[in-house]
Structure formats: structure tokens, C-alpha cells
Coordinates of C-alpha atoms (C1' of nucleotides) in Angstrom, one line a residue:
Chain P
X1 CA 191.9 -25.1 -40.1
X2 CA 191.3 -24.8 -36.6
X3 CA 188.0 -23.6 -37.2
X4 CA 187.0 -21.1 -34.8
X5 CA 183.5 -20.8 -36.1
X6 CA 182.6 -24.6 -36.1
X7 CA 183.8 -24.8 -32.9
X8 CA 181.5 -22.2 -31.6
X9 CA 178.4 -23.3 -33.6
X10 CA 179.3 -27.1 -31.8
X11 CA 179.7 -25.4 -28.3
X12 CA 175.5 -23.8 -28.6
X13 CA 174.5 -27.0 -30.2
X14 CA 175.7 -28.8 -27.1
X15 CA 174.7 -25.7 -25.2
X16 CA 170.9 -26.3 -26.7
X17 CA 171.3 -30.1 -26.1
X18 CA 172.7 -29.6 -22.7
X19 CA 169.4 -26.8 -22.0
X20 CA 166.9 -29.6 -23.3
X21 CA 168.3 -32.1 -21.0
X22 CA 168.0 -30.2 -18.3
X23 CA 164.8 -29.0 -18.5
X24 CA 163.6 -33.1 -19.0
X25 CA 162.4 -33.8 -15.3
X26 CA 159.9 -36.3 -13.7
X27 CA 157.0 -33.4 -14.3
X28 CA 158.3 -32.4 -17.8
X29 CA 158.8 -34.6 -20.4
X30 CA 159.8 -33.4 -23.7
X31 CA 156.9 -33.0 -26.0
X32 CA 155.9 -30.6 -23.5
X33 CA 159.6 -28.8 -23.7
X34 CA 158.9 -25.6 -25.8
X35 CA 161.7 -24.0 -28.2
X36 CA 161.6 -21.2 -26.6
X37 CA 162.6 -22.0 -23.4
X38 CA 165.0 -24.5 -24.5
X39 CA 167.0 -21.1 -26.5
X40 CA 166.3 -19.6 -23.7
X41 CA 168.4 -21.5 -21.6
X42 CA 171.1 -22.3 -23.8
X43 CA 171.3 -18.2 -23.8
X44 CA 170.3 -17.6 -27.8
X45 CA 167.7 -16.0 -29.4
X46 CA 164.8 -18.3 -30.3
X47 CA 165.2 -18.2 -34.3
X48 CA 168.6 -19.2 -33.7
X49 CA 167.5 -22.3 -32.8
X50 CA 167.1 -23.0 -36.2
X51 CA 170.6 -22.9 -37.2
X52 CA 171.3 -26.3 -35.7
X53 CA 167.8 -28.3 -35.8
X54 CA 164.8 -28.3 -38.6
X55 CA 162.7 -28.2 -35.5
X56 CA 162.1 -29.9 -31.7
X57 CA 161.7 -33.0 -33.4
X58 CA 165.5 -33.5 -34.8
X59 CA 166.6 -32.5 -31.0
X60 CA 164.8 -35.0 -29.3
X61 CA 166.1 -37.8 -32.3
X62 CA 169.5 -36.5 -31.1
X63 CA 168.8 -37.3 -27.8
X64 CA 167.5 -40.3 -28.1
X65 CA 170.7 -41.3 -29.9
X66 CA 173.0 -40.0 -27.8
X67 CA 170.8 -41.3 -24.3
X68 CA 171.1 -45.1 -26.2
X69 CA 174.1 -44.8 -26.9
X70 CA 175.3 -44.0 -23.1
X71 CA 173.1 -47.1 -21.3
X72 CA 174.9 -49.4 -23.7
X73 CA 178.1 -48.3 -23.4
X74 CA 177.5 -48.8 -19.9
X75 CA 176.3 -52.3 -20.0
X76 CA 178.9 -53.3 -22.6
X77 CA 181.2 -51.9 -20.0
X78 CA 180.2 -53.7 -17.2
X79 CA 179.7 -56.6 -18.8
X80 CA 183.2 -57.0 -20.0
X81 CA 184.4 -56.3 -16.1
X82 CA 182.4 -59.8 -15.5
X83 CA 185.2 -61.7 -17.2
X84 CA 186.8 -61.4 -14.6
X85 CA 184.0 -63.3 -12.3
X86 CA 180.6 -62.3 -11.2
X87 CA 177.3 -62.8 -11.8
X88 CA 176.7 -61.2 -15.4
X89 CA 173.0 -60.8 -14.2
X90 CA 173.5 -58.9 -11.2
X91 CA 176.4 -56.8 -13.0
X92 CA 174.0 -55.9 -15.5
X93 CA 171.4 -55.2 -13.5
X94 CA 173.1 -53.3 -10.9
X95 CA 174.8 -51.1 -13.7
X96 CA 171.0 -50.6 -15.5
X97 CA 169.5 -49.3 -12.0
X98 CA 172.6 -46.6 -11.3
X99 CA 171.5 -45.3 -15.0
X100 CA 167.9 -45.2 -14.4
X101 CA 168.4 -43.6 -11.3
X102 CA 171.3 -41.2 -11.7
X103 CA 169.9 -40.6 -15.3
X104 CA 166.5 -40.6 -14.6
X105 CA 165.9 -37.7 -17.3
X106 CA 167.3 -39.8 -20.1
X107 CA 165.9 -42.9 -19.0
X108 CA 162.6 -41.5 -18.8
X109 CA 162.9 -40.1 -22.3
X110 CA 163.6 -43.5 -24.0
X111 CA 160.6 -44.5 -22.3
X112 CA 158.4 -42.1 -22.8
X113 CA 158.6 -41.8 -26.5
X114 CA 159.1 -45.3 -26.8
X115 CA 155.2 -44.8 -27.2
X116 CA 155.0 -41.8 -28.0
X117 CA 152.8 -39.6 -30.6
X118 CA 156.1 -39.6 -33.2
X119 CA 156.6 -42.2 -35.3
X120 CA 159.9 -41.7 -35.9
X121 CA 160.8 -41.2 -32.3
X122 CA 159.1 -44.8 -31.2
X123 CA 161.5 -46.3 -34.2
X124 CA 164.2 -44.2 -33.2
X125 CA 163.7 -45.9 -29.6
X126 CA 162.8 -49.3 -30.8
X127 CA 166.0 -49.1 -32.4
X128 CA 167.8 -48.5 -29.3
X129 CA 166.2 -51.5 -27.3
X130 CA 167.0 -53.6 -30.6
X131 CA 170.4 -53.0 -30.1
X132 CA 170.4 -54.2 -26.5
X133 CA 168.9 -57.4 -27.3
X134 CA 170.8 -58.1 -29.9
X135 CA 174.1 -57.7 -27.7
X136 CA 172.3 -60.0 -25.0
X137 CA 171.4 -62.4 -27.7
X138 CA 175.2 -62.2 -29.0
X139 CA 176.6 -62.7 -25.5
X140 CA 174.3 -65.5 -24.7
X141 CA 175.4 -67.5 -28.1
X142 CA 179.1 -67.6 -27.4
X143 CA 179.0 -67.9 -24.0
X144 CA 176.1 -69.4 -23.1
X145 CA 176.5 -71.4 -26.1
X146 CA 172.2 -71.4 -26.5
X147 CA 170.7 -72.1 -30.4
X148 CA 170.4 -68.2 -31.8
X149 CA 166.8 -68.7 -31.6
X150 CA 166.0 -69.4 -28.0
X151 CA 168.8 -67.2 -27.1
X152 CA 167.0 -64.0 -29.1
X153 CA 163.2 -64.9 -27.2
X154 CA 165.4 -65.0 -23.9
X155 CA 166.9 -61.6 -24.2
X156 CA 163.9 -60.0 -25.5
X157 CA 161.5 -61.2 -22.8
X158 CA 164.7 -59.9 -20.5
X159 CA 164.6 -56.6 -21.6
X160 CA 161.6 -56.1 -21.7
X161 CA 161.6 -56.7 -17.6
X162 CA 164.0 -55.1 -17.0
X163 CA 163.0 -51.8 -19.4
X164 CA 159.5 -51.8 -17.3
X165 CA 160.9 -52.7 -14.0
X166 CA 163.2 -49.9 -14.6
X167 CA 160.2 -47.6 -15.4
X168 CA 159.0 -48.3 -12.1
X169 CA 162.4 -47.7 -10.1
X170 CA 161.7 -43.7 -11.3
X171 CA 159.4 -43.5 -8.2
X172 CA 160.8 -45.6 -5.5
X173 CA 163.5 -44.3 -2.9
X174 CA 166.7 -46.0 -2.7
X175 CA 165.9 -49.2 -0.3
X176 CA 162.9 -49.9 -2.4
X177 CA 164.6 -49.3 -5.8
X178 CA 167.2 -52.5 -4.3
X179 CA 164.4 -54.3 -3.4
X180 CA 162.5 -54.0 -6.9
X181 CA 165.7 -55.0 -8.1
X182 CA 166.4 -58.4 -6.4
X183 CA 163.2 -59.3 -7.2
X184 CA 164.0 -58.7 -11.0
X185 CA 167.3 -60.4 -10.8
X186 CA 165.3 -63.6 -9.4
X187 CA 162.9 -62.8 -12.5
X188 CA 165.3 -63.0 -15.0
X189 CA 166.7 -66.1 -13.4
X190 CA 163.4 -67.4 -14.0
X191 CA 163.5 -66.8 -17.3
X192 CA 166.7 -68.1 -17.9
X193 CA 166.0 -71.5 -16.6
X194 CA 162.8 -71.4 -18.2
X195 CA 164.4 -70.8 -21.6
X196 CA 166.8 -73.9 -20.8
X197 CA 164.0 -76.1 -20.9
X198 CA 163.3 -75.5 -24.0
X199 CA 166.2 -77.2 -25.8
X200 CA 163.9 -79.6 -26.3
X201 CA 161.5 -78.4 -28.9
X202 CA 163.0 -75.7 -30.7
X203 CA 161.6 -76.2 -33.7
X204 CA 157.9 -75.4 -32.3
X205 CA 159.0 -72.3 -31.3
X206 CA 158.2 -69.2 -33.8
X207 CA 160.9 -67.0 -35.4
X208 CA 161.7 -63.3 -34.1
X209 CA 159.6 -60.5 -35.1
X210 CA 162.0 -58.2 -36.4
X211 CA 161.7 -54.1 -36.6
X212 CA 161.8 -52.7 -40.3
X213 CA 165.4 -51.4 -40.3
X214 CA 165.9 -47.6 -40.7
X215 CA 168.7 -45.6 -40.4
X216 CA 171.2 -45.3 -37.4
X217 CA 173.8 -42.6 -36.4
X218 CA 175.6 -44.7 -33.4
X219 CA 179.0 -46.5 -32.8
Chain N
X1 CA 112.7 -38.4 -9.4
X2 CA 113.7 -39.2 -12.9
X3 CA 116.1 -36.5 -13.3
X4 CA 115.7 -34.8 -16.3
X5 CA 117.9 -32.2 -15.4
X6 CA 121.0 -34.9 -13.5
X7 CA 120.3 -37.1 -16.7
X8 CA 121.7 -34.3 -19.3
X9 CA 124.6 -33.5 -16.8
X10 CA 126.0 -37.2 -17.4
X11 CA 124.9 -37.0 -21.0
X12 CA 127.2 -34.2 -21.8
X13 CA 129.9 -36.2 -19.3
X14 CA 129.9 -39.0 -21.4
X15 CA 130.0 -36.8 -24.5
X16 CA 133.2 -35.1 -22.9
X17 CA 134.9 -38.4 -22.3
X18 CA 134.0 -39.7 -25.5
X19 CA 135.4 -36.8 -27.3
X20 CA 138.3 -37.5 -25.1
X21 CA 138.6 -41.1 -26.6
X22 CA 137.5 -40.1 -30.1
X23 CA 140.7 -37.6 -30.4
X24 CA 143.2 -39.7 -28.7
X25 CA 145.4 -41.1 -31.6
X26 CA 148.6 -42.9 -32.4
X27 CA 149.4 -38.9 -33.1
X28 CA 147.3 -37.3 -30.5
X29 CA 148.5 -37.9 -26.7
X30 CA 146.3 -37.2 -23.8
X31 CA 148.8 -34.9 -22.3
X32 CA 148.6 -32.5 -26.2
X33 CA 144.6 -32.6 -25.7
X34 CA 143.1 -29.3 -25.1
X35 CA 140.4 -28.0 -23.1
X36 CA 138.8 -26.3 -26.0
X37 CA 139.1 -29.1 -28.4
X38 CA 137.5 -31.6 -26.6
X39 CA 134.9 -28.9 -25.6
X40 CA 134.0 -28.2 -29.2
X41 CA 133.9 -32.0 -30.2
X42 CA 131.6 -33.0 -27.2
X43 CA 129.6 -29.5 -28.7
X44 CA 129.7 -27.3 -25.5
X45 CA 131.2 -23.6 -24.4
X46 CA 134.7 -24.0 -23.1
X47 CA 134.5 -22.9 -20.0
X48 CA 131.5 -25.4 -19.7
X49 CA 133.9 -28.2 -19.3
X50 CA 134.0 -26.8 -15.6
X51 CA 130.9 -28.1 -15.2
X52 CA 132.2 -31.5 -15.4
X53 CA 135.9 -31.7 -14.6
X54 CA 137.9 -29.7 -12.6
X55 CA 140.5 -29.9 -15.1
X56 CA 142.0 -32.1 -17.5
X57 CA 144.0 -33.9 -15.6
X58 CA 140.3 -35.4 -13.8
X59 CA 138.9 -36.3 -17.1
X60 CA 142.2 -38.1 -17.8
X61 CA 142.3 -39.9 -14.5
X62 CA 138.4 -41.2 -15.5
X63 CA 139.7 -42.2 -18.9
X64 CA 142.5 -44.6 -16.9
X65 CA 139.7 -45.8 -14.7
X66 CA 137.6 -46.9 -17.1
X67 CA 140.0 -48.1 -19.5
X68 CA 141.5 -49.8 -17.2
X69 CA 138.4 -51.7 -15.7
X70 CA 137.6 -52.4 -19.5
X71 CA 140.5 -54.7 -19.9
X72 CA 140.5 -56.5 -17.2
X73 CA 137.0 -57.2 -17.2
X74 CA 137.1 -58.5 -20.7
X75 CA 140.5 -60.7 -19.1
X76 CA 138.5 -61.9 -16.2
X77 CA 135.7 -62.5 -18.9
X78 CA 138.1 -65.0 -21.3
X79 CA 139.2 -66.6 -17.8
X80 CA 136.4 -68.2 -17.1
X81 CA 135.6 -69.6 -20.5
X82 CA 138.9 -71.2 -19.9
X83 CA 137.2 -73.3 -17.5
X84 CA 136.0 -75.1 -20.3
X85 CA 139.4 -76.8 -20.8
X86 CA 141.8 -74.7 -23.1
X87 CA 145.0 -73.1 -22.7
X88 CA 144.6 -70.0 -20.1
X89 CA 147.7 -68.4 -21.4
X90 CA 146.7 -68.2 -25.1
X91 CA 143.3 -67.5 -24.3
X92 CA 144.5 -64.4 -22.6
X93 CA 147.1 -63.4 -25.1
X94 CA 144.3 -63.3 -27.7
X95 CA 141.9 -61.4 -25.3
X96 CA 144.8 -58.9 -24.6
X97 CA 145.8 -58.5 -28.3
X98 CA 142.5 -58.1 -29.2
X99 CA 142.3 -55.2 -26.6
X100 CA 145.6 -53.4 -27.7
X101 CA 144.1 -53.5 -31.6
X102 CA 140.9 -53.0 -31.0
X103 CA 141.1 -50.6 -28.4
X104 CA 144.2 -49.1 -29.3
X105 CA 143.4 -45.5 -27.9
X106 CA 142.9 -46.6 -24.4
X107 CA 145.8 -49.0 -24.6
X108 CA 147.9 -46.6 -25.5
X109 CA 146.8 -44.0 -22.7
X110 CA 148.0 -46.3 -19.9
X111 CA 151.2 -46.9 -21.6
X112 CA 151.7 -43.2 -21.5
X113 CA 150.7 -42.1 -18.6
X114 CA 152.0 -45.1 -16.9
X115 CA 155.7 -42.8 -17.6
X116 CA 154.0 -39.9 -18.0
X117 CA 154.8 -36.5 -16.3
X118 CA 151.7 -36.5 -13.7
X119 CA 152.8 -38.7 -10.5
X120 CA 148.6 -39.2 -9.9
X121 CA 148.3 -40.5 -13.4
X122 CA 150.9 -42.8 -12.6
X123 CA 149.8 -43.9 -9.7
X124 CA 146.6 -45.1 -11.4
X125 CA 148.0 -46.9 -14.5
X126 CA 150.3 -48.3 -11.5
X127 CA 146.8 -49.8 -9.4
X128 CA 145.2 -50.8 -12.5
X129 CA 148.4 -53.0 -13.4
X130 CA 148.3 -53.9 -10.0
X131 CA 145.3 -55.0 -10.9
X132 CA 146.4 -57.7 -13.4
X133 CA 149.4 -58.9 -11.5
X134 CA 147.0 -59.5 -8.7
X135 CA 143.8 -61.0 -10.6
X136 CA 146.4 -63.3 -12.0
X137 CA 148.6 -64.0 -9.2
X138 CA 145.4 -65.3 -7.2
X139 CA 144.7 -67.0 -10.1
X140 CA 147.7 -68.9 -9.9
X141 CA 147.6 -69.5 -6.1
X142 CA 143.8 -71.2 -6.6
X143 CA 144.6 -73.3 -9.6
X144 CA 148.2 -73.9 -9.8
X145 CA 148.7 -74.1 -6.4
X146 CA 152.0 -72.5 -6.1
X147 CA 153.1 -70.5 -3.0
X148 CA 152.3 -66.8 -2.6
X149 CA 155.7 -65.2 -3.1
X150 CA 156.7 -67.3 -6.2
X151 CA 152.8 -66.6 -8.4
X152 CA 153.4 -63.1 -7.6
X153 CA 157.1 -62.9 -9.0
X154 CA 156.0 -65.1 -11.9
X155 CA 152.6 -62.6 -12.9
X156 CA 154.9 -59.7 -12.6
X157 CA 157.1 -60.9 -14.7
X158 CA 154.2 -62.0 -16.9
X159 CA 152.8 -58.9 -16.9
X160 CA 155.8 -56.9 -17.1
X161 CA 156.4 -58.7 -20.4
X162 CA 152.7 -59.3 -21.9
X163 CA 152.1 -55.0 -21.6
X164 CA 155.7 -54.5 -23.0
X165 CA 154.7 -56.6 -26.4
X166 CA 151.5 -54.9 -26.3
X167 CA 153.2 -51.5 -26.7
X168 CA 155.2 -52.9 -29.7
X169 CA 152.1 -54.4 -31.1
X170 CA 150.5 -51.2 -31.5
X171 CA 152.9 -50.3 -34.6
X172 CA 152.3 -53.7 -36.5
X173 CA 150.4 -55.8 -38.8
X174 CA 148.1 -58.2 -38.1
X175 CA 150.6 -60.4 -39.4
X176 CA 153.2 -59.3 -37.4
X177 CA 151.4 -58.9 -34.6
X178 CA 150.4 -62.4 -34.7
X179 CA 154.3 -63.7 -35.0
X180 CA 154.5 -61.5 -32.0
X181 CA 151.7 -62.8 -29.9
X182 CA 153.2 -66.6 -30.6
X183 CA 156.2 -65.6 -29.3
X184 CA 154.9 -63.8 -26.5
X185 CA 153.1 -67.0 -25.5
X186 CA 156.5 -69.2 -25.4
X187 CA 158.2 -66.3 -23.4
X188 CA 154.9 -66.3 -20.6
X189 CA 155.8 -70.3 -20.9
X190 CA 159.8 -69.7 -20.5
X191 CA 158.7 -67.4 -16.9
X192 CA 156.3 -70.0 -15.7
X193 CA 158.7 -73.3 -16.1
X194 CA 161.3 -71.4 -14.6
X195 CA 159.1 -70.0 -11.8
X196 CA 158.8 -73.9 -11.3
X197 CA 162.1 -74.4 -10.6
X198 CA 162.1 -71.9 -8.1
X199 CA 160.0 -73.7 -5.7
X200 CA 163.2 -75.4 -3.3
X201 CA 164.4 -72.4 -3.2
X202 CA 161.7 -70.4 -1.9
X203 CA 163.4 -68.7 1.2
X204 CA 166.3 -66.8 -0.6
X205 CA 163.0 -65.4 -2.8
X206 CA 162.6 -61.4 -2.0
X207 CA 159.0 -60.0 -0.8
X208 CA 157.5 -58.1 -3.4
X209 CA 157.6 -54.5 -3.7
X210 CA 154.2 -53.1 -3.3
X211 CA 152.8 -49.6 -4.1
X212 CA 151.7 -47.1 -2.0
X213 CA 148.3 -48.0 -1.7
X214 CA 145.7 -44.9 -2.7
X215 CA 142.0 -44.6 -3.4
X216 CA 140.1 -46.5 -6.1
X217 CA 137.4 -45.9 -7.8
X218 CA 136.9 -49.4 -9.7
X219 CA 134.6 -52.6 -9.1
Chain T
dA1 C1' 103.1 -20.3 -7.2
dC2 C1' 107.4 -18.7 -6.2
dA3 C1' 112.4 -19.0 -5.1
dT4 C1' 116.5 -21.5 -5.9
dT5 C1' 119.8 -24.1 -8.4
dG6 C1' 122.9 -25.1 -11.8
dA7 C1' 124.2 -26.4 -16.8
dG8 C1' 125.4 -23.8 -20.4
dC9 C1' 126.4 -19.5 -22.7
dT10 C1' 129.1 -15.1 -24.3
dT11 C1' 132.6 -12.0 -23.7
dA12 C1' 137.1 -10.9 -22.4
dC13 C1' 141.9 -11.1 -21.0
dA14 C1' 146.6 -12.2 -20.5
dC15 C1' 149.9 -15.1 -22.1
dA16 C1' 153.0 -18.3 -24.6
dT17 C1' 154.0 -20.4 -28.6
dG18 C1' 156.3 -21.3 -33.5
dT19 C1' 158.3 -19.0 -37.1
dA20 C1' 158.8 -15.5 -41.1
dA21 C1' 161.7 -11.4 -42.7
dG22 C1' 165.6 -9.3 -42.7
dC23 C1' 169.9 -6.9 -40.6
dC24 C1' 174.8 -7.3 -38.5
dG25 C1' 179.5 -8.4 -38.3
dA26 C1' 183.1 -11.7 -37.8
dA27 C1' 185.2 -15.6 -39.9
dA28 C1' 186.2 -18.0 -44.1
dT29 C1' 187.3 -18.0 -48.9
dT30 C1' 189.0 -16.2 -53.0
Chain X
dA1 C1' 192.0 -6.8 -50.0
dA2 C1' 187.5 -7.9 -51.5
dT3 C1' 183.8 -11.0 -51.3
dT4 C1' 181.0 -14.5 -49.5
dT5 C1' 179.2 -17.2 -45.8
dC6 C1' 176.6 -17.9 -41.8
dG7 C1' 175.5 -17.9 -36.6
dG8 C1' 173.1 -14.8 -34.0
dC9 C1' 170.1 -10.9 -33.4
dT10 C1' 165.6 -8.0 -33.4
dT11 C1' 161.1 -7.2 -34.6
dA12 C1' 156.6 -8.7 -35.7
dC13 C1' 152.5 -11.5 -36.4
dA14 C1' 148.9 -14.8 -36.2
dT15 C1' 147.2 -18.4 -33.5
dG16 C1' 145.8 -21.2 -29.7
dT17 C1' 145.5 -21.6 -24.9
dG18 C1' 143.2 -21.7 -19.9
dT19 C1' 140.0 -19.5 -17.3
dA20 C1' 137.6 -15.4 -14.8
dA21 C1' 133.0 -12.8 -14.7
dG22 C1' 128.6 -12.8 -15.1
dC23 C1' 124.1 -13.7 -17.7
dT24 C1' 120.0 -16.9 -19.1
dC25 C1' 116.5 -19.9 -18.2
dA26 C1' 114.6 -24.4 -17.5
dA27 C1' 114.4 -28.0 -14.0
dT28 C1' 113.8 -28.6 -9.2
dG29 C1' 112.4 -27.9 -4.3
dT30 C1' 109.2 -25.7 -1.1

DNA sequence: ACATTGAGCTTACACATGTAAGCCGAAATT
DNA sequence: AATTTCGGCTTACATGTGTAAGCTCAATGT
């Protein structure tokens, strides 16, 4: 039951997971990643490929997943250490940056097919970011104690920032990177008060658009 | 002195870059155009192209250019009706929205080549941006007479957000995309009350981080 | 009127890609 | 012990790519 052989066939699936990644760089993104190579590297014979993925396509979904998956368990992470005192905003913010720049490659995946030319990897993506602003939404109900619907326009227009100020942290060195960062922690301060003054008039303000739901294999 | 012969040269330029245009699709990236494609649809030898463009890459960067300089003219445009009395903000969501599904193609090229794999097509999606933020920050400075360091925190934020919707309004409805407009229009408002509320608080603000400045070739 | 220029062409090459067909041999199942 | 399963291999093919070399011939410059 130990199963020798599925263990083997997980170790090159990794192995051709583990190849793609680290072929992903600032000059090679991963529509331009070829099967070939990607065997290549993971040390099998190109038609072998197809023993674990219908095609590049399913690879790429899989890392999507899996790089979505890591940023948020991140975040979640860090965010619970805040309990403990802190500014959640600068937490978050600080934890966001070390991922963007010490996972540059998976960071610039999300990004990159977040408008990309596959349908299913922008939803596969949008998905991702969904799930992030829904856990910022969550955390600013209970403990912010905002009405749902300002607290979802608030963490949307948030990540969205922060996603594109990330985007341009890729290029900066490190004392720029910190700077681009304080000036998106006073940004998202911004909109935080901002969003406080709208207590007011909720009911002008219009409901969330919402992604059409699809299928998702994370925790 | 007419030029007969200079005349046809930016004839079949223009037919290249239209060809360009014409095949870019929400399937079709820049970056999986070839040579010979776009050769064949603008009806000349491949190797004619050299004629031209040095290589892809240079067609692409005048594709970013003039895209580019097309949407913020049309912005600038829908500005100065605004004189007129109206609300700026709205006015410029429409124009912006009406760019992103109307113009789709070029929309989506900055998008992604703004994270793309080519650091000089980066660099111009970054100047045009710059572009906006700037345009707008002045803006803001003139006619809303707020200090320097808070209008250009607030339109980067702006921006940051506006072009993040736009990518997101490019799989939509006109329905949807309309829900999402209005609630892109009381997220600009959340940044700029909250901007606001920055103002007694200007000397903790950080300078902005600026990008390494590089030739232009707009008006 | 003659010489030069240059946009466009044809031909040709070397190369990388995705993937179909089918064999091999060890692990798993019976 | 006999059979089946299946991950990995080799070989092979058709296709598309960028671009070098060099010709043609009408527009241009003198």
C-alpha cells in the first residue's frame, strides 16, 4: 500500500512543476515556456509529459493554484500574528512585498495571466484575488465591525493597489521597493478613512460585481 | 517634393501596425504575434517587414505609443467638457470605459506588457501611466488646490485602481460592466475624501517614487 | 540622361516546436 | 505465477518560425 509507483509518478510531477517554475523569470513568462524544455529540465522525455498534464495549459492552472494558495496562506498568517498588536496594514503589506519580491516568479505569473490570452487562466486568477478580498472583507466585518457592503468596495479598491503596486515593486531595488511601499500603506489609509465616511449613505452605493463562480481545487 | 515613393513607405507602415491591431485578440497576445503573420495580413514578403521595424519588439513599442497617446487624449478631451459643470470623475470613468470596450485590443496591450517579459515594454506602459497620474495629479493641484505630495498619492491610487477595473471589465457585460463602473466611481470617491483627511498630516506623507526617466516619443 | 537608392520580392536554411505510434519493463493485481 | 497496468522511452513527422543573400525596378537626385 505504500505505493512505490505513485510515489515516483508524484516526485516527476513535482519534478515538471518544480522545472516550470524555474524556468518562470522576469524575461520568460510562461506562455512563452515550451514543453519541451520544461521535460527537459525535469529530466524526462518530452511525451512523458503527457502522463501527468493534458497539455501546458493544465500546468500553468496548477500553478496558479498552488502560487494563490501560498500568498494567502501568508497573509492569513501574518495577519493572525497582528492579534497580538500591530498595525494589520503594515503587517499585511510588509508580508505581500517579501512575496512579491522573494517570489517574484509566482507573483509575476498571477499577474501576467490575470490578463492573459486563456480564459480559463484569467478566471482561474480572478479566483484567486476573489478569495483575498473576500478574507479582507471578512476581517473588516468582525473586527472592524463595517456594514458587509462598504467593507467589500474597501477591500476590493485595496487589492487592487496593492496587486498593481506590487506589479511595480518587480523592477525596483530594495530602498525603492520600501519606499513604493509606505507610499501604499498611506494609500490604503486613504482609502480606509475614505470608506468611513461613507456610513452615511450606504444605500446610494451599488452592490458588488461578483465573478461567475467556477470550480476551485484549494484549502 | 510630394514623395511618392516616402508616401508608400508609411502606407505599408500603417498597414503593418494595423495588421498588428487587427490580430491582437482577447486570444491573441502581442508577445504570440509573428513576423510572418502580420507580414501576410499587411500583404507584404516577410522579410519585408525589415523595411519597417527592426523587429517586433519596435512595432510593439509603436503600438504602446500610440495607444497610449490615444487614451489619454480622448481623457484630456472629456476633461475639458467637464468645464461645463459635471462630475469630472464620472465623466472620466465613462471616457475610460468606453476606451477599455471599444478599444479593447490596445487596452489590453498595455495591460500586458505593462508585466510583460520585455523591461523596454515595460518601461513604456510605465511612462504612459505616468502619463495619467501626472495629467491628473496637475489636474488636481490647479482645481482642487491640494498640495503636491497628497494629488499625486491620491491619482496613483486613482489610477492604480481605475486600470485595475478596466482589466476586469474586459471579460464582462455591458451590464456588468456598468455595475462595475458605479462602483468604481464610489471607490475613486472613498481615495479622494480620505486623501482629504490627509491634509494635517502632510509631513509624515512619503515622496513619491518616480521612474527612471527615458525617451518619449509622444505629444 | 544617367546613376543611385531603397521598398519589395524570391529562395533558402537551420531550428524548435507539439505530438502521434508504439515498445519496454517494473510494479500492481488477480 | 500469470496477467494487466502504466510511467517512461525512442523514433518520426509535419509545421511554423526568424532571417540571411541577393535580385528587380520604379522613384529620386544630379
Amino acid at each position: 500500500m505504500a505505493g512505490v509507483r505513485a510515489r515516483q509518478k508524484e516526485k516527476t510531477r513535482r519534478a515538471l512543476i518544480d522545472a516550470a517554475l524555474n524556468q518562470l523569470s522576469a524575461e520568460i513568462s510562461f506562455s512563452s515556456l515550451s514543453l519541451r524544455e520544461v521535460a527537459r529540465e525535469a529530466q524526462i522525455a518530452p511525451t512523458s509529459f503527457y502522463r501527468h498534464f493534458q497539455n501546458m495549459e493544465e500546468l500553468g492552472l496548477t500553478l496558479v493554484d498552488e502560487g494563490g494558495l501560498a500568498l494567502r496562506q501568508l497573509l492569513r498568517q501574518s495577519r493572525q500574528r497582528i492579534d497580538s498588536g500591530g498595525s494589520i496594514i503594515r503587517v499585511s503589506l510588509e508580508t505581500f512585498m517579501y512575496f512579491v519580491t522573494n517570489h517574484g516568479s509566482v507573483f509575476r505569473l498571477l499577474l501576467q495571466e490575470r490578463s492573459g490570452t486563456s480564459r480559463e487562466f484569467r478566471d482561474a486568477v480572478a479566483r484567486e484575488i476573489d478569495h483575498f478580498k473576500s478574507e479582507l472583507a471578512d476581517y473588516l466585518v468582525a473586527e472592524r465591525e463595517l456594514p458587509r457592503l462598504i467593507a467589500e468596495l474597501q477591500a476590493d479598491a485595496v487589492v487592487r493597489v496593492v496587486f498593481s503596486a506590487g506589479a511595480d515593486a518587480l523592477d525596483l531595488d530594495a530602498t525603492q521597493c520600501n519606499l513604493l511601499m509606505e507610499q501604499t500603506i498611506v494609500q490604503v489609509r486613504m482609502i480606509v478613512r475614505g470608506a468611513a465616511t461613507f456610513m452615511d449613505d450606504i444605500q446610494t452605493l451599488p452592490a458588488s460585481v461578483h465573478i461567475p463562480a467556477k470550480p476551485d481545487h484549494s484549502s
